[in-house]
XYZ file of C-alpha atoms in Angstrom:
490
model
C 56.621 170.224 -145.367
C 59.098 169.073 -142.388
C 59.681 166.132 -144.087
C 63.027 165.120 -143.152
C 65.694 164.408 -145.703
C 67.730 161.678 -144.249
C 67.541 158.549 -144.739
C 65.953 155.896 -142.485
C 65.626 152.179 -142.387
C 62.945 151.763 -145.826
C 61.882 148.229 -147.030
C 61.301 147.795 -150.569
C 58.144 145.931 -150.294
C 54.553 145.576 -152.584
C 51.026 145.877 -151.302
C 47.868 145.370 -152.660
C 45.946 148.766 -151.383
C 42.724 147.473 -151.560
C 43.432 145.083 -148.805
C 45.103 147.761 -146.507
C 42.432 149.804 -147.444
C 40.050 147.667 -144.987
C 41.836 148.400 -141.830
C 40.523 149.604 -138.838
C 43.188 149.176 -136.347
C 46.644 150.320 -136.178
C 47.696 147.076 -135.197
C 47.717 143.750 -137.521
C 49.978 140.804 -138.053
C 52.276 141.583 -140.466
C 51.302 138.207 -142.282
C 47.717 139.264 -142.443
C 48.777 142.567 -144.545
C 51.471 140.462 -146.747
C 54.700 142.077 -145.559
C 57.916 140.534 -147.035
C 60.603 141.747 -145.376
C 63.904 140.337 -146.160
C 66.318 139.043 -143.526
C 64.068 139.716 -140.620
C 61.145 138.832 -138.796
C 58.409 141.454 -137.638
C 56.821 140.868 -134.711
C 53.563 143.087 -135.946
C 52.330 145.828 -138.403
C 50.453 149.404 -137.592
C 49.396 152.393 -139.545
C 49.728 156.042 -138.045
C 48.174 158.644 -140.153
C 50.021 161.813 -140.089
C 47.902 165.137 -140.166
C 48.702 168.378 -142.290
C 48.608 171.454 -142.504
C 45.873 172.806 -145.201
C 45.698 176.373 -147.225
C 43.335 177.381 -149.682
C 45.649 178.496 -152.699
C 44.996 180.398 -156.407
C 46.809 179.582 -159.521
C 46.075 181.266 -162.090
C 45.945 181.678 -165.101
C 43.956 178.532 -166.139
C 44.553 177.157 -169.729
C 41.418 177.907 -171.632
C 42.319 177.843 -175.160
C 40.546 175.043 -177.884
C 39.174 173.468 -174.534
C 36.233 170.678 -174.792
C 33.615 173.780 -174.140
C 33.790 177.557 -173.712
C 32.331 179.062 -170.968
C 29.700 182.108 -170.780
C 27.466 183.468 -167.873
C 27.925 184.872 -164.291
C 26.731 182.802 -161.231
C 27.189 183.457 -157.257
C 28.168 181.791 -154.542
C 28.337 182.105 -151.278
C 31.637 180.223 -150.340
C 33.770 181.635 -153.309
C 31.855 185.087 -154.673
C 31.044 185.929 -158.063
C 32.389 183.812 -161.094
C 31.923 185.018 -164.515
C 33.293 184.003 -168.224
C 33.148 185.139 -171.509
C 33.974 183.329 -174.686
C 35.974 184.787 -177.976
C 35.884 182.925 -180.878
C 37.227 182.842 -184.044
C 35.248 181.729 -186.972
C 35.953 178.650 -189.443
C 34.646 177.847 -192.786
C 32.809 174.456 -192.025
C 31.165 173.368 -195.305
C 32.206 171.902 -198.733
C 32.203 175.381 -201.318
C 29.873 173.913 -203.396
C 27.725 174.211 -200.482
C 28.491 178.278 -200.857
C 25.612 181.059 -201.777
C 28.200 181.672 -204.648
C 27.330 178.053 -206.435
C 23.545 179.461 -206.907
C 21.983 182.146 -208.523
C 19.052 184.953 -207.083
C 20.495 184.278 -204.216
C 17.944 185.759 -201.336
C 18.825 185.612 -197.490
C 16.078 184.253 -195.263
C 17.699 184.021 -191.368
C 20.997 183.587 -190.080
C 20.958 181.568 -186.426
C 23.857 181.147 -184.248
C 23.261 178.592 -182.589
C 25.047 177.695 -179.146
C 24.562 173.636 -178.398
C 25.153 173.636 -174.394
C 25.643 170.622 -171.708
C 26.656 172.352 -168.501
C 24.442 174.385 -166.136
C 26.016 176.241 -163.319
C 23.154 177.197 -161.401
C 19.356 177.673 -162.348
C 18.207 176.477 -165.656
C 14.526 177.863 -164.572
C 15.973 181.443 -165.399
C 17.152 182.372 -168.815
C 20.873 183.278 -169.800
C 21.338 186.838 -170.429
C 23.407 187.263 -173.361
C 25.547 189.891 -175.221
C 27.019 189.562 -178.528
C 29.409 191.417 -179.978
C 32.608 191.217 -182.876
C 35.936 190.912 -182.198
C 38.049 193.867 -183.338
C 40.395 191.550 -184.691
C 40.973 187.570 -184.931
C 42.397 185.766 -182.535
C 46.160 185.954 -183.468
C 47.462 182.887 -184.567
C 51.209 183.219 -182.687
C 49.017 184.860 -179.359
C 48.851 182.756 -176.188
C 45.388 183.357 -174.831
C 44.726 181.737 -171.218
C 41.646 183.020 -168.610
C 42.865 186.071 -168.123
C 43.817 187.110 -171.736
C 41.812 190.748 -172.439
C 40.265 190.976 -176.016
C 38.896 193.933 -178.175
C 35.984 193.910 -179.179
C 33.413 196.276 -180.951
C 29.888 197.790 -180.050
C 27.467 194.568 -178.874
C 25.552 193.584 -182.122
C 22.669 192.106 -179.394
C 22.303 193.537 -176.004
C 20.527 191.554 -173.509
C 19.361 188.606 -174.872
C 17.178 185.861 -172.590
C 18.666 182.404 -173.627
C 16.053 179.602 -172.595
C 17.795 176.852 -170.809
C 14.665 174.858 -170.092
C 12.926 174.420 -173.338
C 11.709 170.802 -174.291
C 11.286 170.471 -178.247
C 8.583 167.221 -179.879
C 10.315 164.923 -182.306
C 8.698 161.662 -184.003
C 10.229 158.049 -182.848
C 9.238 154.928 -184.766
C 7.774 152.701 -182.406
C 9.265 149.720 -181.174
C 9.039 146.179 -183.557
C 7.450 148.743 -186.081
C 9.064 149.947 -188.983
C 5.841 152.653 -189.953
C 4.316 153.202 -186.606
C 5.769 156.857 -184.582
C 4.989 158.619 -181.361
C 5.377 162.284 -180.940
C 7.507 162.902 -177.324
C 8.998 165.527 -175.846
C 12.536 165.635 -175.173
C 15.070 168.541 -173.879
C 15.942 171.198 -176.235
C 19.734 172.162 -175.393
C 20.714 174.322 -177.841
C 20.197 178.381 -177.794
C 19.117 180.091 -180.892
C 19.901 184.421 -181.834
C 17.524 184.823 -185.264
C 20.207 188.066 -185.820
C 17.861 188.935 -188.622
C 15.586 190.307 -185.819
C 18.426 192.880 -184.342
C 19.080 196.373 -186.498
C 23.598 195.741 -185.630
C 22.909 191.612 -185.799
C 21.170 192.345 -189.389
C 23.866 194.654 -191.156
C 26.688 192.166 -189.691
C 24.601 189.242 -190.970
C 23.856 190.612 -194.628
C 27.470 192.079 -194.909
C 29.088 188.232 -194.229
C 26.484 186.719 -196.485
C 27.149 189.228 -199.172
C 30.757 187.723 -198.922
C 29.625 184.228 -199.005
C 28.264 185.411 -202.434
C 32.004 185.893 -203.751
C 33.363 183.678 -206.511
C 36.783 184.090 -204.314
C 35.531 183.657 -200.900
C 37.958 181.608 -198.605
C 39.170 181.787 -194.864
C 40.915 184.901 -195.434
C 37.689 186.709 -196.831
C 35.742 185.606 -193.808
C 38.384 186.497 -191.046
C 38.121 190.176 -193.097
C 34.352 190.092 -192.980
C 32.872 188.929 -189.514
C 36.913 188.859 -187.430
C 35.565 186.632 -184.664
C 32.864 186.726 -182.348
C 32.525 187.618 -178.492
C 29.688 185.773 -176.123
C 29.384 187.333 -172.724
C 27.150 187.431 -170.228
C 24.855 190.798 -170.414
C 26.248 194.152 -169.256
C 23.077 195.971 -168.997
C 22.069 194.295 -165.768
C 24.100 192.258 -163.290
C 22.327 188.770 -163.377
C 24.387 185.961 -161.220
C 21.947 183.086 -161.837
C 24.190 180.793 -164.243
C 26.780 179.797 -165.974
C 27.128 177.487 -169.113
C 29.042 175.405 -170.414
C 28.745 175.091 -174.474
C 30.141 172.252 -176.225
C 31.943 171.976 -179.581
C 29.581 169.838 -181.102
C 27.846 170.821 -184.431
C 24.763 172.405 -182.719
C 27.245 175.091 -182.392
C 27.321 177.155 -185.853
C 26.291 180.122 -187.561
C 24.142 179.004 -190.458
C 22.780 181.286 -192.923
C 19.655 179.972 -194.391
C 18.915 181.504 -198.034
C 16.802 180.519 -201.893
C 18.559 180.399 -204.707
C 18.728 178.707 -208.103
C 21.054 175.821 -208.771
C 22.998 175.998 -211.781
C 20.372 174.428 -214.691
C 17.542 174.759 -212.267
C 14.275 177.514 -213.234
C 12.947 176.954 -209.390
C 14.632 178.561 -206.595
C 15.135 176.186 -203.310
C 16.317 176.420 -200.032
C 19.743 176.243 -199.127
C 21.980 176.527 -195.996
C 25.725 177.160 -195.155
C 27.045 177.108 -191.817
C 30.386 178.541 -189.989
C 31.707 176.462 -186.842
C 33.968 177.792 -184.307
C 36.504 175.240 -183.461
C 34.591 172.644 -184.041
C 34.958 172.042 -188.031
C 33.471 168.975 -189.371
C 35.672 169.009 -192.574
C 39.678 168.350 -191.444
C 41.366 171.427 -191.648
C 45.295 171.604 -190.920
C 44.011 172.992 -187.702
C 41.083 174.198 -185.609
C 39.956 178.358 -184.935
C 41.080 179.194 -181.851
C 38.683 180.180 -178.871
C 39.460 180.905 -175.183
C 37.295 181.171 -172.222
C 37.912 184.692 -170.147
C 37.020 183.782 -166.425
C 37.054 186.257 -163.928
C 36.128 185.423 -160.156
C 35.555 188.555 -157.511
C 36.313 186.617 -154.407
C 34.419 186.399 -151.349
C 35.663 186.765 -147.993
C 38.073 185.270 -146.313
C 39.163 184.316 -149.687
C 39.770 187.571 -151.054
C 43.395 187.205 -150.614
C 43.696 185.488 -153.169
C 43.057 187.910 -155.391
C 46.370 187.336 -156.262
C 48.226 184.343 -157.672
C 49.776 181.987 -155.346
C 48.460 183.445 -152.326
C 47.116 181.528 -150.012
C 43.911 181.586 -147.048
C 44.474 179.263 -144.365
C 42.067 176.241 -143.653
C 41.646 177.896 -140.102
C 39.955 180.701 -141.819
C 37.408 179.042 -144.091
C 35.680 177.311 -141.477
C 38.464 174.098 -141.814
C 37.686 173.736 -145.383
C 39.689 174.287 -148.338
C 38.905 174.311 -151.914
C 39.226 172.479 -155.337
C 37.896 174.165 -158.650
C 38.811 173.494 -162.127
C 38.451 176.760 -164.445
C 38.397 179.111 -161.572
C 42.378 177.654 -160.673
C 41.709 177.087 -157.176
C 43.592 174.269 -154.872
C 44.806 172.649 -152.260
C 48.040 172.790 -150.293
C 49.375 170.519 -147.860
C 51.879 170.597 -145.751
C 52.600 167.374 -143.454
C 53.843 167.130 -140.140
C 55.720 165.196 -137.482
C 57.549 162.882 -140.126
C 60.236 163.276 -138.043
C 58.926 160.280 -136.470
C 59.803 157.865 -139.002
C 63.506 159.108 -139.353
C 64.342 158.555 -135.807
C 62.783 155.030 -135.687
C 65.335 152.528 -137.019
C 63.588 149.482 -136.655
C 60.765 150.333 -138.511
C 60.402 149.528 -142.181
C 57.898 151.330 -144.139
C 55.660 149.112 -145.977
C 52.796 151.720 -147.882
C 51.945 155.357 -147.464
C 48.517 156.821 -149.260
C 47.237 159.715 -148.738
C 43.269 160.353 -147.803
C 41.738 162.993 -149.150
C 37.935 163.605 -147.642
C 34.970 166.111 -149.132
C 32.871 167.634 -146.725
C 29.833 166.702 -147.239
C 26.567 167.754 -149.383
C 28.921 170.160 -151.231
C 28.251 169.737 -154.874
C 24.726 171.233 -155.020
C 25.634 174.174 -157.334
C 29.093 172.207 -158.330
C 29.770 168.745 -159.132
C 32.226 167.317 -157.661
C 36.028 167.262 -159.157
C 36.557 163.609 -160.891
C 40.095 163.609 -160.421
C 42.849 165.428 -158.207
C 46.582 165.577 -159.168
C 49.635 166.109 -156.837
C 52.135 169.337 -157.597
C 55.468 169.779 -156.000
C 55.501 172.921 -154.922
C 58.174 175.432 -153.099
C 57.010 177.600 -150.406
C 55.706 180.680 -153.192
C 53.146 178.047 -154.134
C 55.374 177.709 -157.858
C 55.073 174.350 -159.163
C 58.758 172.782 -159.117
C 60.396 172.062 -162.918
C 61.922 168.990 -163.958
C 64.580 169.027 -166.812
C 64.289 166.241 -169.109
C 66.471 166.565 -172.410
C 65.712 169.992 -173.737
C 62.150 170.028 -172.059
C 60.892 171.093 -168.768
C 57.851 169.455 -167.124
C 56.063 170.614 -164.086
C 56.586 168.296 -161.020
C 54.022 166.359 -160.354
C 53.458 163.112 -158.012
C 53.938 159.759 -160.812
C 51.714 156.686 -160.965
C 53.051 154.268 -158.849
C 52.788 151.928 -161.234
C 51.671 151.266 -164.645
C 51.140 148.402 -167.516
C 54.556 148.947 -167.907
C 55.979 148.406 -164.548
C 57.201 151.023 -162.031
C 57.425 154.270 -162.714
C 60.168 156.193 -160.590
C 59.071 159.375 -158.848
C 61.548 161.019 -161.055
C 59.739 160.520 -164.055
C 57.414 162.928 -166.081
C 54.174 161.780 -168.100
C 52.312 159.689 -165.917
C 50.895 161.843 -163.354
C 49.086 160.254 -160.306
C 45.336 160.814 -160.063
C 43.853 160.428 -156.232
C 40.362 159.526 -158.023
C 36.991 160.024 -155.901
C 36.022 157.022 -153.750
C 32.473 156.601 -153.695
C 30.270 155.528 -150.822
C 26.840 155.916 -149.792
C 27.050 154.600 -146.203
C 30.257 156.778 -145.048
C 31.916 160.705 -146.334
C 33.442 160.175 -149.401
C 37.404 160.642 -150.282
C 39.766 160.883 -152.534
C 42.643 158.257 -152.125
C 46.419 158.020 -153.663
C 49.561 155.441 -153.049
C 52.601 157.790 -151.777
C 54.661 154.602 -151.232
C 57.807 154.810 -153.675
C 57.226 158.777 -153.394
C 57.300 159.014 -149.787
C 60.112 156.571 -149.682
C 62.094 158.630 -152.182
C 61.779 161.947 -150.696
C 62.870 160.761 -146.916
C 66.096 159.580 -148.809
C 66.641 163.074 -150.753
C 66.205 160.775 -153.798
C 63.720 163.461 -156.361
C 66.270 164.388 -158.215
C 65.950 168.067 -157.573
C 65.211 170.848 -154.937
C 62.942 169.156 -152.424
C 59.344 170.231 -152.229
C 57.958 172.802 -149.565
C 54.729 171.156 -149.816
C 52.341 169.738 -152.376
C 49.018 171.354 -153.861
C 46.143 169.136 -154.745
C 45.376 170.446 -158.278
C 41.745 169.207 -160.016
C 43.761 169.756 -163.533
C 46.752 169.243 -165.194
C 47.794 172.184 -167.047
C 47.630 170.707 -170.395
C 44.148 168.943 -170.004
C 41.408 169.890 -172.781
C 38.638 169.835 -170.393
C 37.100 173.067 -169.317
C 34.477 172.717 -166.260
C 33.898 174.807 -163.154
C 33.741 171.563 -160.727
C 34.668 172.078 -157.474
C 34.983 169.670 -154.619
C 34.955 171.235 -150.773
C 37.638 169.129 -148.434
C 37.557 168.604 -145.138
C 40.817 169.923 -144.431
C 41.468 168.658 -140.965
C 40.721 165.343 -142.129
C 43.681 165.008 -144.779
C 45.854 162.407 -143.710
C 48.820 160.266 -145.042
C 48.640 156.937 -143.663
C 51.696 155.319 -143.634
C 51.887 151.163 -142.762
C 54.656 150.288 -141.718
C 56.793 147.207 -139.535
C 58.185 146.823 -136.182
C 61.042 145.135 -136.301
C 62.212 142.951 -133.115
């Protein structure tokens, strides 16, 4: 990163950022930004923002299991190329028994639904999403690691091809306001995609088969991991659609409910019933959740097709001078800053806050939202996220809060990453912005505790976060910057 390593003359000092954030000079009074600096006296303060050096970068694989959604579809673009995921999911029992096809009598199947309740559209929502369905081979194993790039067997598709509506609107009745008997029909969106697997010849025989096990006085979890193994969503195979990509959440739209008569026990008059299996999303506590996993696969475009490979990396100068963020896909940042050479060979200045500026290019989240959050990795020059040691546990290296409800937190600490969080504006670009102070501070006096970083990669996750989304944010690479404050001493 030429950062240099030795020390230089550093003032232990406090800022509030928001007021440093208003400058537009690179010279102030020192008593206009607040600077305390013991047993001297300043004669003025500037700013100097110090460019880097900007690669597009891939790490993969992306953490995917028991995320907040699973991910099926295929959608294009033409800054990235082709993204596509496909979601394997084990199955859960989800209702009380007495709620089982076992508890009645004459039991006769009517439809079985699965039903996929969905929040994120990656692309059109005018078109429909072309589905497959199949069964899992086997369950997800219990002891397997499964990540975005974890391969699954599965069997012959059970539906081929079919056209989920993303754009349906369904009536419902609303009491009207300051009435308690008065209601309005309206119209309000439908997201949730229904298969009727009645209606399919392979759908049918896997339907009637589980449902014939629901009928067991000794059904449990065992008999239904036996019976149905796990199911496969994916987008269809038959033709090679690119118009969308969703997101489905793990709320209890999300089920396979088998609707069926039967008698209760006592009862002469048959009724209708329903029991439902969730996938990961249970709404009776179990000792723990199925497991699912998004598969995402992304044939790149060019210039980025060197990154087919992990840790690779596409220059800025190649992309047009941008560089990417995407969560799912694993795509970042890295930086590399230069000519902080500067600052080591000037004694008499004392350095009084460094952030660094992160901008987005512009009118770039049309088919992507932008990334909410981006976090800092230490990094050596393979693009391998430095480990820390703490104990018996290692943590990747990340960039700390600089500080928190509980006071400062050292740059040598783990669990409280920094966040540079979007700043929002209508009247200028938008940025991302992060303090670097006590970081910056204790990397020019070899003071990390461990091998010093090569550079840093601007990450939209942390490895261990349970959201899954395909947001990406497009930075204006040549417009990174740290800005570091600093005094002039006399």
């Amino acid at each position: 990163m030429n950062w240099p390593a030795s020390a230089i003359r550093l003032a232990s000092v406090t800022f509030l950022s928001g007021t440093l954030l208003g400058l537009t000079t690179a010279c102030e009074k020192a008593n206009d930004l607040g600077l305390e600096l013991p047993g001297t006296s300043p004669i003025n303060s500037n700013y100097r923002d110090f460019p880097v050096t900007a690669y597009t970068v891939r790490q993969q694989p992306v953490e995917t299991i028991k995320a907040d959604h699973f991910l099926v579809g295929r959608v294009a673009d033409t800054k990235i190329g082709v993204t596509t995921a496909k979601s394997f999911l084990n199955v859960q029992i989800g209702m009380p028994s007495d709620s089982l096809p076992s508890k009645y009598t004459e039991t006769k199947l009517d439809s079985v639904v699965l039903s996929l309740g969905f929040d994120q559209v990656y692309g059109t929502a005018t078109r429909p999403l072309r589905l497959d369905l199949l069964q899992l081979q086997q369950p997800l194993g219990e002891r397997t690691v499964y990540n975005s790039q974890s391969q699954v067997a599965t069997g012959s598709p059970l539906i081929s091809d079919f056209a989920g509506v993303l754009n349906r609107d369904r009536s419902v009745r609303q009491v009207v306001a300051g009435s308690t008997t008065d209601s309005i029909t309206v119209r309000v969106p439908d997201r949730v995609i229904r298969m009727r697997l009645l209606r399919y010849p392979q759908a049918a025989a896997f339907a009637t088969t589980a449902f014939a096990a629901l009928n067991e006085a000794s059904f449990d979890q065992a008999r239904l991991d036996a019976v149905v193994k796990g199911l496969a969503v994916t987008p269809t195979a038959n033709a090679q659609t690119e118009d969308n990509l969703v997101g489905f959440s793990r709320n209890f739209d999300t089920r396979l409910a088998f609707y069926f008569h039967g008698k209760a026990s006592g009862k002469t008059v048959s009724t209708r019933h329903v029991y439902a299996i969730y996938f990961g999303n249970n709404p009776t506590q179990l000792p723990a959740d199925a497991k699912f996993f998004t598969q995402i696969s992304t044939t790149l475009a060019q210039p980025l097709s060197g990154l087919a490979t992990p840790f690779q990396q596409v220059p800025a100068s190649a992309t047009g001078g941008e560089t990417y963020l995407q969560e799912g896909v694993g795509l970042g940042t890295r930086i590399e800053f230069q000519g902080l050479d500067d600052l080591k060979n000037n004694g008499q200045l004392n350095i009084g806050l460094a952030e660094l500026r992160i901008p987005i290019k512009q009118y770039t989240n049309g088919l992507f939202p932008y990334a909410s959050s981006v976090y800092l990795q230490e990094v050596n020059a393979a693009n391998q996220v430095l480990i820390r040691t703490v104990g018996a546990t290692d943590y990747e290296r990340l960039i700390q809060v600089e500080n928190s409800s509980t006071g400062a937190v050292p740059p040598t600490s783990v669990g409280t990453p920094a966040a540079a969080t979007l700043y929002p504006s209508y009247s200028q670009p938008q940025y991302y912005t992060v303090p670097l102070t006590s970081y910056l501070q204790s990397y020019l006096l070899n003071r990390l505790g461990g091998e010093l970083p090569s550079g840093l990669i601007l990450s939209p996750i942390l490895r261990n976060n349970p959201s899954l989304t395909l947001n990406r944010t497009t930075l204006d690479a040549s417009g990174i910057k740290l800005r570091v404050y600093f005094s002039q001493l006399k």
